[in-house]
PDB file of C-alpha atoms in Angstrom:
ATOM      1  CA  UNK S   1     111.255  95.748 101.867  1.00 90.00           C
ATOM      2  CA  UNK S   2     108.905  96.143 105.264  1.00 94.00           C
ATOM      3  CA  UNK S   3     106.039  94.520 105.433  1.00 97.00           C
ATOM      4  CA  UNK S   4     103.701  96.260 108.581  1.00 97.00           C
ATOM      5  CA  UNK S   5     100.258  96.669 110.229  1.00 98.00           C
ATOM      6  CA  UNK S   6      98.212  99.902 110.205  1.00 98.00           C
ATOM      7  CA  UNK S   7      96.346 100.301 112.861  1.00 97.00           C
ATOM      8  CA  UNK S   8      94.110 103.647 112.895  1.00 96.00           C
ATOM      9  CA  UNK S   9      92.959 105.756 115.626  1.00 96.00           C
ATOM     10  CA  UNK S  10      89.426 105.960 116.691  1.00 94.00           C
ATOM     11  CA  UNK S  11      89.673 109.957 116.971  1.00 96.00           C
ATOM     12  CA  UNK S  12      91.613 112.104 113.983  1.00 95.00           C
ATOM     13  CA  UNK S  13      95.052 111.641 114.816  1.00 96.00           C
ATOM     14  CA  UNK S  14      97.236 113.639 116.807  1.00 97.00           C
ATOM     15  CA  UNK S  15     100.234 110.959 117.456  1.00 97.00           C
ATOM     16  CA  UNK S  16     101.431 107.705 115.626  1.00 98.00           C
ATOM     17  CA  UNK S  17     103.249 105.323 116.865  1.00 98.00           C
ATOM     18  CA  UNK S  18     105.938 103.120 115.335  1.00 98.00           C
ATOM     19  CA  UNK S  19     105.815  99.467 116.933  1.00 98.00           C
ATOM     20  CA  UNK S  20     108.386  97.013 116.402  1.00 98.00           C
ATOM     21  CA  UNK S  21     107.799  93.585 117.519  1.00 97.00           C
ATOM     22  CA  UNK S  22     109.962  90.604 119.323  1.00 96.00           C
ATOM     23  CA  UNK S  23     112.194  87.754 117.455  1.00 93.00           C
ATOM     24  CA  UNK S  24     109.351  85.229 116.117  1.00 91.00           C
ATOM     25  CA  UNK S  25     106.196  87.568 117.323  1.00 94.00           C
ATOM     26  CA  UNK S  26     103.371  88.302 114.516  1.00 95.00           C
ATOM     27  CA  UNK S  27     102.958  91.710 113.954  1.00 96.00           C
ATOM     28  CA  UNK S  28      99.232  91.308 115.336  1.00 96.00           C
ATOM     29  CA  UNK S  29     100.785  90.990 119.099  1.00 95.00           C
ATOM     30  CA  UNK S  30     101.739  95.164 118.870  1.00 97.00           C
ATOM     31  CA  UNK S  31      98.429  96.335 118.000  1.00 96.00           C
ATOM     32  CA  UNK S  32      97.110  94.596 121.862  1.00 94.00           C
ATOM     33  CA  UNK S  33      98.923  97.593 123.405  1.00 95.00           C
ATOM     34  CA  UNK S  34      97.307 100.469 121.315  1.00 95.00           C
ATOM     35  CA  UNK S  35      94.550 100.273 123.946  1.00 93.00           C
ATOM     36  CA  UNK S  36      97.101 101.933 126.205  1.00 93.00           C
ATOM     37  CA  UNK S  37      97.711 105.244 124.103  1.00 96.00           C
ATOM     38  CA  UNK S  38      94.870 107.828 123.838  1.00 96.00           C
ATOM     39  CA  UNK S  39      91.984 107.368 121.152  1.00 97.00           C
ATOM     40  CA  UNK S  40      94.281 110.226 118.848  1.00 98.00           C
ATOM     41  CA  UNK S  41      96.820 107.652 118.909  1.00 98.00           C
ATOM     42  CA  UNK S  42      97.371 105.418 115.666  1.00 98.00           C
ATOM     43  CA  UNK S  43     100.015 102.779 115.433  1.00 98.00           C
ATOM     44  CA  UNK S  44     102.756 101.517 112.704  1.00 98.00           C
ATOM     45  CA  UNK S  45     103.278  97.665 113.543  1.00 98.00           C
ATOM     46  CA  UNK S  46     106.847  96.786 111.623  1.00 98.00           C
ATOM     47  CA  UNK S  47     108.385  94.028 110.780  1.00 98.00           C
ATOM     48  CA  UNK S  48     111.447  93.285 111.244  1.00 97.00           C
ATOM     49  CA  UNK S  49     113.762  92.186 108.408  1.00 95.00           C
ATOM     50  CA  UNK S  50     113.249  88.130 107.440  1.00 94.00           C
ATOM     51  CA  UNK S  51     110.302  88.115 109.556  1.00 95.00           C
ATOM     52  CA  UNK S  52     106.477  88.980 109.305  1.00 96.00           C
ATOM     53  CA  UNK S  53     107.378  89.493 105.249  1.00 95.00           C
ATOM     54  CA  UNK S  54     109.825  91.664 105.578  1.00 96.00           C
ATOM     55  CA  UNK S  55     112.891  90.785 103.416  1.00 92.00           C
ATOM     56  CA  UNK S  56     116.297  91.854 102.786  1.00 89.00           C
ATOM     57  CA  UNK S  57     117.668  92.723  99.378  1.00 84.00           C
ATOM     58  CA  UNK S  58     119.699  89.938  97.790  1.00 79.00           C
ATOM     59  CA  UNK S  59     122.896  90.011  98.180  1.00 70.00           C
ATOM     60  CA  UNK S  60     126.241  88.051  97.331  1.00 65.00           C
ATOM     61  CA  UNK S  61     126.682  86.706 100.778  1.00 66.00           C
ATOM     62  CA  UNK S  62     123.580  87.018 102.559  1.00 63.00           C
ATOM     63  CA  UNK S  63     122.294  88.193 104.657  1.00 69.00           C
ATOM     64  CA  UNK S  64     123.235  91.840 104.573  1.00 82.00           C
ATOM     65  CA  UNK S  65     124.238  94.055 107.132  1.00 90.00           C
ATOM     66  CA  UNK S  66     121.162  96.806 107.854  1.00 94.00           C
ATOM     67  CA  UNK S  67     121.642 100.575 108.581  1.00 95.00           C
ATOM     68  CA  UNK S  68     120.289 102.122 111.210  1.00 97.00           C
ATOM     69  CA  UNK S  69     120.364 105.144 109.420  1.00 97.00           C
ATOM     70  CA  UNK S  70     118.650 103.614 106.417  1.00 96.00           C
ATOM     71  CA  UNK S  71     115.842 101.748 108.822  1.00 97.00           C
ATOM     72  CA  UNK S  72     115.066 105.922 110.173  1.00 98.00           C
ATOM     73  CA  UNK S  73     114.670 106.765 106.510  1.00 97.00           C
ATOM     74  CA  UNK S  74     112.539 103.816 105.488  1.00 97.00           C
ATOM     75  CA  UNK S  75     110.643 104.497 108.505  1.00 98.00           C
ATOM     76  CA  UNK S  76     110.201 108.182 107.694  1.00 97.00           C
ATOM     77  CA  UNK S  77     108.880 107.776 104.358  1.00 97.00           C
ATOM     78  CA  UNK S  78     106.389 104.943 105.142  1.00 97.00           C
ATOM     79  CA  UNK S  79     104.899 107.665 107.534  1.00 97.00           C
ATOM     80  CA  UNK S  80     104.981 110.319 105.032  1.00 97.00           C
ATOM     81  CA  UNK S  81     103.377 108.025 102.848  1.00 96.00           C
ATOM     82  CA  UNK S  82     100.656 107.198 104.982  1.00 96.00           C
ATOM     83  CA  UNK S  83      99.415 111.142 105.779  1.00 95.00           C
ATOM     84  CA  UNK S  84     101.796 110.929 109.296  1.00 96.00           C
ATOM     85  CA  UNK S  85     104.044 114.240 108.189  1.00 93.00           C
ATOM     86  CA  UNK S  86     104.022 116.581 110.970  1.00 93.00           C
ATOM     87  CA  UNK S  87     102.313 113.815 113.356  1.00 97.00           C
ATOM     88  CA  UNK S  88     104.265 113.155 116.211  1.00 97.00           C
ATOM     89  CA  UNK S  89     106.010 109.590 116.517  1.00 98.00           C
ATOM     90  CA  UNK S  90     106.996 107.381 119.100  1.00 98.00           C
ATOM     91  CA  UNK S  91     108.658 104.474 119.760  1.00 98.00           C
ATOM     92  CA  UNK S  92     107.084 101.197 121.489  1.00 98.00           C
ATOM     93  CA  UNK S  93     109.293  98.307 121.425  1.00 98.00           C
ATOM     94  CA  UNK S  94     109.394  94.610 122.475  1.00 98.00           C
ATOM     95  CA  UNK S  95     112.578  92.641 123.307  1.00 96.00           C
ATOM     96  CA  UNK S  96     114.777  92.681 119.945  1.00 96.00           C
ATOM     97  CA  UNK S  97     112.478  95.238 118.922  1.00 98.00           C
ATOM     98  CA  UNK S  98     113.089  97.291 121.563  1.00 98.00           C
ATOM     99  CA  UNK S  99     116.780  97.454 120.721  1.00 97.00           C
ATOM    100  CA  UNK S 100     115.929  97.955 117.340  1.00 98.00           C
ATOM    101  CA  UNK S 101     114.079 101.113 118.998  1.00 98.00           C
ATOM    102  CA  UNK S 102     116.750 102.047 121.365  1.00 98.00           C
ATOM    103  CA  UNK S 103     119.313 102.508 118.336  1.00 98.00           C
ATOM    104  CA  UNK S 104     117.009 104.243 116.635  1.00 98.00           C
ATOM    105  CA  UNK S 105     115.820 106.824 119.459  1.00 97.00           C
ATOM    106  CA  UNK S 106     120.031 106.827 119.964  1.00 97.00           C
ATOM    107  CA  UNK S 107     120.771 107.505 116.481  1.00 97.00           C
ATOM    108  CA  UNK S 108     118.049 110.385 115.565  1.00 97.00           C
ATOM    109  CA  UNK S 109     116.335 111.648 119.069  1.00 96.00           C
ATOM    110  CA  UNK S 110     115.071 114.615 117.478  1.00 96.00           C
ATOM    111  CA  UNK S 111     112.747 112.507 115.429  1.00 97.00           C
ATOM    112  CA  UNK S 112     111.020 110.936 117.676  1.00 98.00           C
ATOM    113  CA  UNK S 113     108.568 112.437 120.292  1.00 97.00           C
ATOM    114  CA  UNK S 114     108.863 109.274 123.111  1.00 97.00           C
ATOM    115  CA  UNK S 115     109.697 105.831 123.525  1.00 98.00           C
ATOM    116  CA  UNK S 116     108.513 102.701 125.937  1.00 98.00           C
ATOM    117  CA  UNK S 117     111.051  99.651 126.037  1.00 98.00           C
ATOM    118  CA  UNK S 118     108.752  96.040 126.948  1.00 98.00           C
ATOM    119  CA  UNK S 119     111.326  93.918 127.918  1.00 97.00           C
ATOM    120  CA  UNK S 120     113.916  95.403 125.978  1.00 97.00           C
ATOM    121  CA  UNK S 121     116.706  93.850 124.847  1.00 96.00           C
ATOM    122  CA  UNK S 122     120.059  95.612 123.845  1.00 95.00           C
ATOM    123  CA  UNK S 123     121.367  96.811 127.266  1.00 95.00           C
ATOM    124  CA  UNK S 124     123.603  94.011 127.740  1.00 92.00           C
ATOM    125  CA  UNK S 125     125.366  92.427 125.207  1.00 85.00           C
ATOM    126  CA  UNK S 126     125.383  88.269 126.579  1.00 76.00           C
ATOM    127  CA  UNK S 127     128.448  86.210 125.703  1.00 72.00           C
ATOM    128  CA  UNK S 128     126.688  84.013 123.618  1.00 70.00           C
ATOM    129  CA  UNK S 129     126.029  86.853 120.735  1.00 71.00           C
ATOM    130  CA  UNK S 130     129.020  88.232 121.251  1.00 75.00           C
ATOM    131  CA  UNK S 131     130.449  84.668 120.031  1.00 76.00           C
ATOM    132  CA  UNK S 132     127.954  83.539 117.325  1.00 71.00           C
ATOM    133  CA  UNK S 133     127.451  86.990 115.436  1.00 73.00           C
ATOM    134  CA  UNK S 134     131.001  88.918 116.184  1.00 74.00           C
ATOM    135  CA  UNK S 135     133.378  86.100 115.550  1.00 78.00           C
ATOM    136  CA  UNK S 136     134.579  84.030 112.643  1.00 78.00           C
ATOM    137  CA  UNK S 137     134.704  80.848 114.897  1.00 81.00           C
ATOM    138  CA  UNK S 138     131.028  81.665 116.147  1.00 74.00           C
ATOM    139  CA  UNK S 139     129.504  81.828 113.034  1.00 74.00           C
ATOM    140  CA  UNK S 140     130.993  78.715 112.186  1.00 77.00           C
ATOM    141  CA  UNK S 141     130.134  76.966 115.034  1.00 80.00           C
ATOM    142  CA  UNK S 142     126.295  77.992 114.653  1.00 71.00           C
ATOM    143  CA  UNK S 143     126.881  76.365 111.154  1.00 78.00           C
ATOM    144  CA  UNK S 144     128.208  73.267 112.893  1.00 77.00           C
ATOM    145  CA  UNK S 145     125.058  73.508 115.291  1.00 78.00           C
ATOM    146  CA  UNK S 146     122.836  73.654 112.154  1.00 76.00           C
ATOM    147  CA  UNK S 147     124.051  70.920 110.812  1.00 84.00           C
ATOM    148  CA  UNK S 148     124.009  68.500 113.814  1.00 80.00           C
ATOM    149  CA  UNK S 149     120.602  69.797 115.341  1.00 78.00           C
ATOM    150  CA  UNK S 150     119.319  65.937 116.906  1.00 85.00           C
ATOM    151  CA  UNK S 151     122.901  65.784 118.975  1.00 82.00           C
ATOM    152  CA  UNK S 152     122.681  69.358 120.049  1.00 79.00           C
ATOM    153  CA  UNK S 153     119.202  69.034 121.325  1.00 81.00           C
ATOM    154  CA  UNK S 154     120.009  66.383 123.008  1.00 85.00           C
ATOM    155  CA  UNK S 155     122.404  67.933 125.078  1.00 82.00           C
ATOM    156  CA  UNK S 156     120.304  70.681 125.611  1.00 80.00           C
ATOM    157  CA  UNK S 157     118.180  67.930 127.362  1.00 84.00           C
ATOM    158  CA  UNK S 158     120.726  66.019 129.305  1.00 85.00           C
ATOM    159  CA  UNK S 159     122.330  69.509 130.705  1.00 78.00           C
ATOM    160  CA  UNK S 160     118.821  70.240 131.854  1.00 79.00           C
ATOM    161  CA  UNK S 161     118.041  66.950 133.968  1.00 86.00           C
ATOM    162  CA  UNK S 162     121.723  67.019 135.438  1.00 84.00           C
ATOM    163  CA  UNK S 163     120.250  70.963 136.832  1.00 80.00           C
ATOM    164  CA  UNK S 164     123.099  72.610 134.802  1.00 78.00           C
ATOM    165  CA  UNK S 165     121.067  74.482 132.422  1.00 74.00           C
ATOM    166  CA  UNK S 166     117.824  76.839 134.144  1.00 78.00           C
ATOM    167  CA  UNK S 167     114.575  75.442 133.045  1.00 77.00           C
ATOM    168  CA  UNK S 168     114.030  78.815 131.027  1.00 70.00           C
ATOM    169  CA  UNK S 169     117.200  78.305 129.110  1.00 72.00           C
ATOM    170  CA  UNK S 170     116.527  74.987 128.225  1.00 75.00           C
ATOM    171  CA  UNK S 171     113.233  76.178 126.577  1.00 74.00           C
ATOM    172  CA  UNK S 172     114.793  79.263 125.160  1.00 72.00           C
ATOM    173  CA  UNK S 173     117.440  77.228 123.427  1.00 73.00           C
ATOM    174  CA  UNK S 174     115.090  74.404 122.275  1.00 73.00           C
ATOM    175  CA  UNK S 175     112.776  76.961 120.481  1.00 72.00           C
ATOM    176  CA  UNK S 176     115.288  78.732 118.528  1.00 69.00           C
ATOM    177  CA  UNK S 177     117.252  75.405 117.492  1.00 76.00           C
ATOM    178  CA  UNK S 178     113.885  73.567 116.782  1.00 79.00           C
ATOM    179  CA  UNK S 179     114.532  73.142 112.653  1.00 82.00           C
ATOM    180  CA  UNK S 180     116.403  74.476 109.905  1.00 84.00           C
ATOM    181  CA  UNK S 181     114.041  77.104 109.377  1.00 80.00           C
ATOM    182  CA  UNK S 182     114.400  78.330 112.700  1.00 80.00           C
ATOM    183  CA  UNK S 183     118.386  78.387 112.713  1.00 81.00           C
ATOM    184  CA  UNK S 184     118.559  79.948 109.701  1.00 82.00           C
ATOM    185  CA  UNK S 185     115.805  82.785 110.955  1.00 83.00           C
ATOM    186  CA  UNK S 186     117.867  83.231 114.419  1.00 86.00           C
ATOM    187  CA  UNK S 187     121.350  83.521 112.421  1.00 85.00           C
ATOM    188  CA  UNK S 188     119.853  86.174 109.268  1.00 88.00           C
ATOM    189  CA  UNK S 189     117.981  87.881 112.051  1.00 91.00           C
ATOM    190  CA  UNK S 190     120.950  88.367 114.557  1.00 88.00           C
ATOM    191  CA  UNK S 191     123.558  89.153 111.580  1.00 88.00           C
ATOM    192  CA  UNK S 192     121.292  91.646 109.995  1.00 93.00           C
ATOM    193  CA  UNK S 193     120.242  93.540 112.629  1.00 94.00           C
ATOM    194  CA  UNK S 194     124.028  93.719 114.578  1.00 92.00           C
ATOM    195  CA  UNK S 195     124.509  97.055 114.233  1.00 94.00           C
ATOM    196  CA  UNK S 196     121.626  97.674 116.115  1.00 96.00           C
ATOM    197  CA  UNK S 197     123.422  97.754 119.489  1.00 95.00           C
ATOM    198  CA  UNK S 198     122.873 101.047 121.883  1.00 95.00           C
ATOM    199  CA  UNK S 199     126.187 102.916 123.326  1.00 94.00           C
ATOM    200  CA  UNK S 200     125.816 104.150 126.567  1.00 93.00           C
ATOM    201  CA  UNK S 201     127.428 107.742 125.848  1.00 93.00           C
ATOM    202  CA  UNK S 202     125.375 108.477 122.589  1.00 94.00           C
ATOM    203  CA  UNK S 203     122.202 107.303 124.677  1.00 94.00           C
ATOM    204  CA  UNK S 204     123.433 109.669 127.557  1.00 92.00           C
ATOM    205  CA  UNK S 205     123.525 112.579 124.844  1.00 93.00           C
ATOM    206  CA  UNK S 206     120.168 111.419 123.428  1.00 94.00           C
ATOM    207  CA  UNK S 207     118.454 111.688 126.425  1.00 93.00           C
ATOM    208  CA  UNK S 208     119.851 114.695 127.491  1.00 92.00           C
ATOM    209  CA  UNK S 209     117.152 116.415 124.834  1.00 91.00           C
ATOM    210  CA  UNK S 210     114.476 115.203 126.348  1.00 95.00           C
ATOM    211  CA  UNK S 211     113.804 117.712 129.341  1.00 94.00           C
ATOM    212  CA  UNK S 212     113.787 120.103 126.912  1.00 93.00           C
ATOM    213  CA  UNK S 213     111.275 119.015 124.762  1.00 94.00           C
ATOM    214  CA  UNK S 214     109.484 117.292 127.474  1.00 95.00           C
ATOM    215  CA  UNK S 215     109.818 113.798 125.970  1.00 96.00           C
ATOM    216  CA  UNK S 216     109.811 110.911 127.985  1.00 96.00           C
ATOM    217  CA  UNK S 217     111.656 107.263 127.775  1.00 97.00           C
ATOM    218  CA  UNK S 218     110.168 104.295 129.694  1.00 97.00           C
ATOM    219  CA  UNK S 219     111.638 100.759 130.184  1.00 97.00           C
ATOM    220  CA  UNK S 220     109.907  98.574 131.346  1.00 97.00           C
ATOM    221  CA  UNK S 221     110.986  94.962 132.840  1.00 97.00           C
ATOM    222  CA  UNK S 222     109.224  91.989 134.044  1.00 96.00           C
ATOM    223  CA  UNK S 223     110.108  90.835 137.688  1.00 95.00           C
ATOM    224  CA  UNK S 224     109.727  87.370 136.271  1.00 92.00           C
ATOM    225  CA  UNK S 225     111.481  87.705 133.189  1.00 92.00           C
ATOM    226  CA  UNK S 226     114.229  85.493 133.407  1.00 86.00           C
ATOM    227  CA  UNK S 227     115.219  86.086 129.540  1.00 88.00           C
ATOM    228  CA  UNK S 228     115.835  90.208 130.044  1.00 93.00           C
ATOM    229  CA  UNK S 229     116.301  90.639 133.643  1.00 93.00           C
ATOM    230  CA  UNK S 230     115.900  93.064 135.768  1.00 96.00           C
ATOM    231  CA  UNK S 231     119.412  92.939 136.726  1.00 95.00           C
ATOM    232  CA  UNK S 232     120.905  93.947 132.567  1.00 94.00           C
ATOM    233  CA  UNK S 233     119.840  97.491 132.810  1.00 94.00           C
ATOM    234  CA  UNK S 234     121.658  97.969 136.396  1.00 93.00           C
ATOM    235  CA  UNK S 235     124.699 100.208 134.102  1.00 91.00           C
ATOM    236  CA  UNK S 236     122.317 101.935 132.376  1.00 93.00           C
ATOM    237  CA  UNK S 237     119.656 103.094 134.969  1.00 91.00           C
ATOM    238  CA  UNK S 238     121.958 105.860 136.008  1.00 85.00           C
ATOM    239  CA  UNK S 239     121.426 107.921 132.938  1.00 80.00           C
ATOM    240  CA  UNK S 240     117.938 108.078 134.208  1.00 69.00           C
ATOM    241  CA  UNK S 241     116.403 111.480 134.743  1.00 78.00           C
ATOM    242  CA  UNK S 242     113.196 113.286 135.498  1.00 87.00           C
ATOM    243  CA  UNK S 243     111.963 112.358 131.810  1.00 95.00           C
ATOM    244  CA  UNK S 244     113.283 108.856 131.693  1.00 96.00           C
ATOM    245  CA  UNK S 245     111.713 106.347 134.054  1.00 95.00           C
ATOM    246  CA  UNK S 246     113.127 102.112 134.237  1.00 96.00           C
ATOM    247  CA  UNK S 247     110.200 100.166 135.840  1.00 95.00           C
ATOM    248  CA  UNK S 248     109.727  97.134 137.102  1.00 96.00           C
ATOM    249  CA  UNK S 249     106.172  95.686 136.574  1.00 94.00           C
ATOM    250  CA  UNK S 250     104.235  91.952 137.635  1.00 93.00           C
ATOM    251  CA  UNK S 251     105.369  90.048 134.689  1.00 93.00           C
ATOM    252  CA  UNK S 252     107.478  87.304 132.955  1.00 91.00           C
ATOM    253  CA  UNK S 253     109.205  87.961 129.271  1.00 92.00           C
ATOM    254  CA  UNK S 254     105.810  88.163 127.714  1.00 89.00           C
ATOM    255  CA  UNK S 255     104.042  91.734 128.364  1.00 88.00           C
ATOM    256  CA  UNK S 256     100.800  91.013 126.077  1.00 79.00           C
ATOM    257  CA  UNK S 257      98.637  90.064 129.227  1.00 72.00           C
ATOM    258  CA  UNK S 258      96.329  92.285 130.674  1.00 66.00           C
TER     259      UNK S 258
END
């Protein structure tokens, strides 16, 4: 069950766009960059599963394992459902959302009419998901962190003040071990959502539509972001074309400035 935003245009609609928002952001943050579209432009703010009210069916070991596939559907209808049939969609997402979006755009390119990446995450897989979400051990060990929070934290501190671990790091990994609320969020959200993970050749194939149909794919990265760098889409900037652009712009991880 999604929970969303709806967030009309100020001119009848000619174009709707489907926003998908960061781990922990409030679905609020993707109606800032509606000012950017047209005034025909109206805007579908999702959120994604355990977050923002969105919740996952129960299941005998949760959490479940979502679909791509059944994430397009969903999506589909909720348009349908709210006049959008025959409007053309886009994409806009930010960091995990904007892997969500790239599996999506991957997965059924036809369907959508565009896409901008903020920050995107998903075009390089770091060794510390691999280990948490793809491994038995991983999972465990997250379990183990869970459980022993204070002592973790604490490293996290002391690793910090002997200059092993980056300032940033030190504040990503302090927000996202902070309580059990939040290590339960990061592990439902990153097991949920792991087959949301874009493959370079179906991406290539994806894009190659877009000439075509003179649809264009934007990714954007901060040259201060020091959480998605610059540096992760280096593999992945060759599939570029006329109608996709990567960009660099003035900014850290966060994009919601002016």
């Amino acid at each position: 069950t999604w929970q969303g935003l709806w967030f009309a245009s100020e001119k009848p609609t000619q174009q709707v766009v489907v926003a998908i928002h960061g781990f922990g952001r409030p679905l609020e943050e993707m109606g800032n960059y509606l000012p950017l579209y047209d005034a025909e432009t109206a805007m579908l703010s999702v959120g994604i599963i355990h977050q923002n009210g969105s919740q996952a069916p129960p299941a005998p070991r949760p959490p479940g394992v979502l679909e791509p596939d059944l994430f397009q559907d969903a999506l589909q209808a909720w348009l349908q459902e709210l006049g959008m049939k025959g409007v053309p969609a886009h994409l806009l997402g930010y960091s995990l959302g904007g892997r969500l979006a790239m599996t999506l755009f991957e997965r059924h390119p036809l369907a959508w009419h565009g896409m901008i990446l903020l920050a995107s995450d998903g075009f390089k897989k770091n060794p510390m998901y691999r280990f948490s979400v793809e491994t038995a051990l991983g999972r465990a060990t997250w379990g183990w962190v869970d459980r022993h929070a204070t002592w973790v934290r604490k490293v996290i501190r002391g690793l910090r003040r002997m200059r092993i671990l980056p300032a940033h790091l030190e504040h990503f990994a302090l927000h996202h071990t902070e309580s059990h609320d939040m290590r339960q969020l990061v592990a439902k959200t990153w097991k949920t959502h792991r087959q949301f993970w874009p493959r370079q050749a179906e991406t290539r194939a994806a894009w190659a539509t877009l000439p075509k149909r003179n649809v264009h794919v934007f990714a954007l990265f901060g040259s201060r972001d020091a959480i998605i760098p610059w540096a992760w889409s280096a593999r992945w900037r060759h599939l570029s074309s006329s109608h996709v652009r990567f960009v660099q712009i003035e900014s850290g991880h966060v994009m919601r400035h002016p």
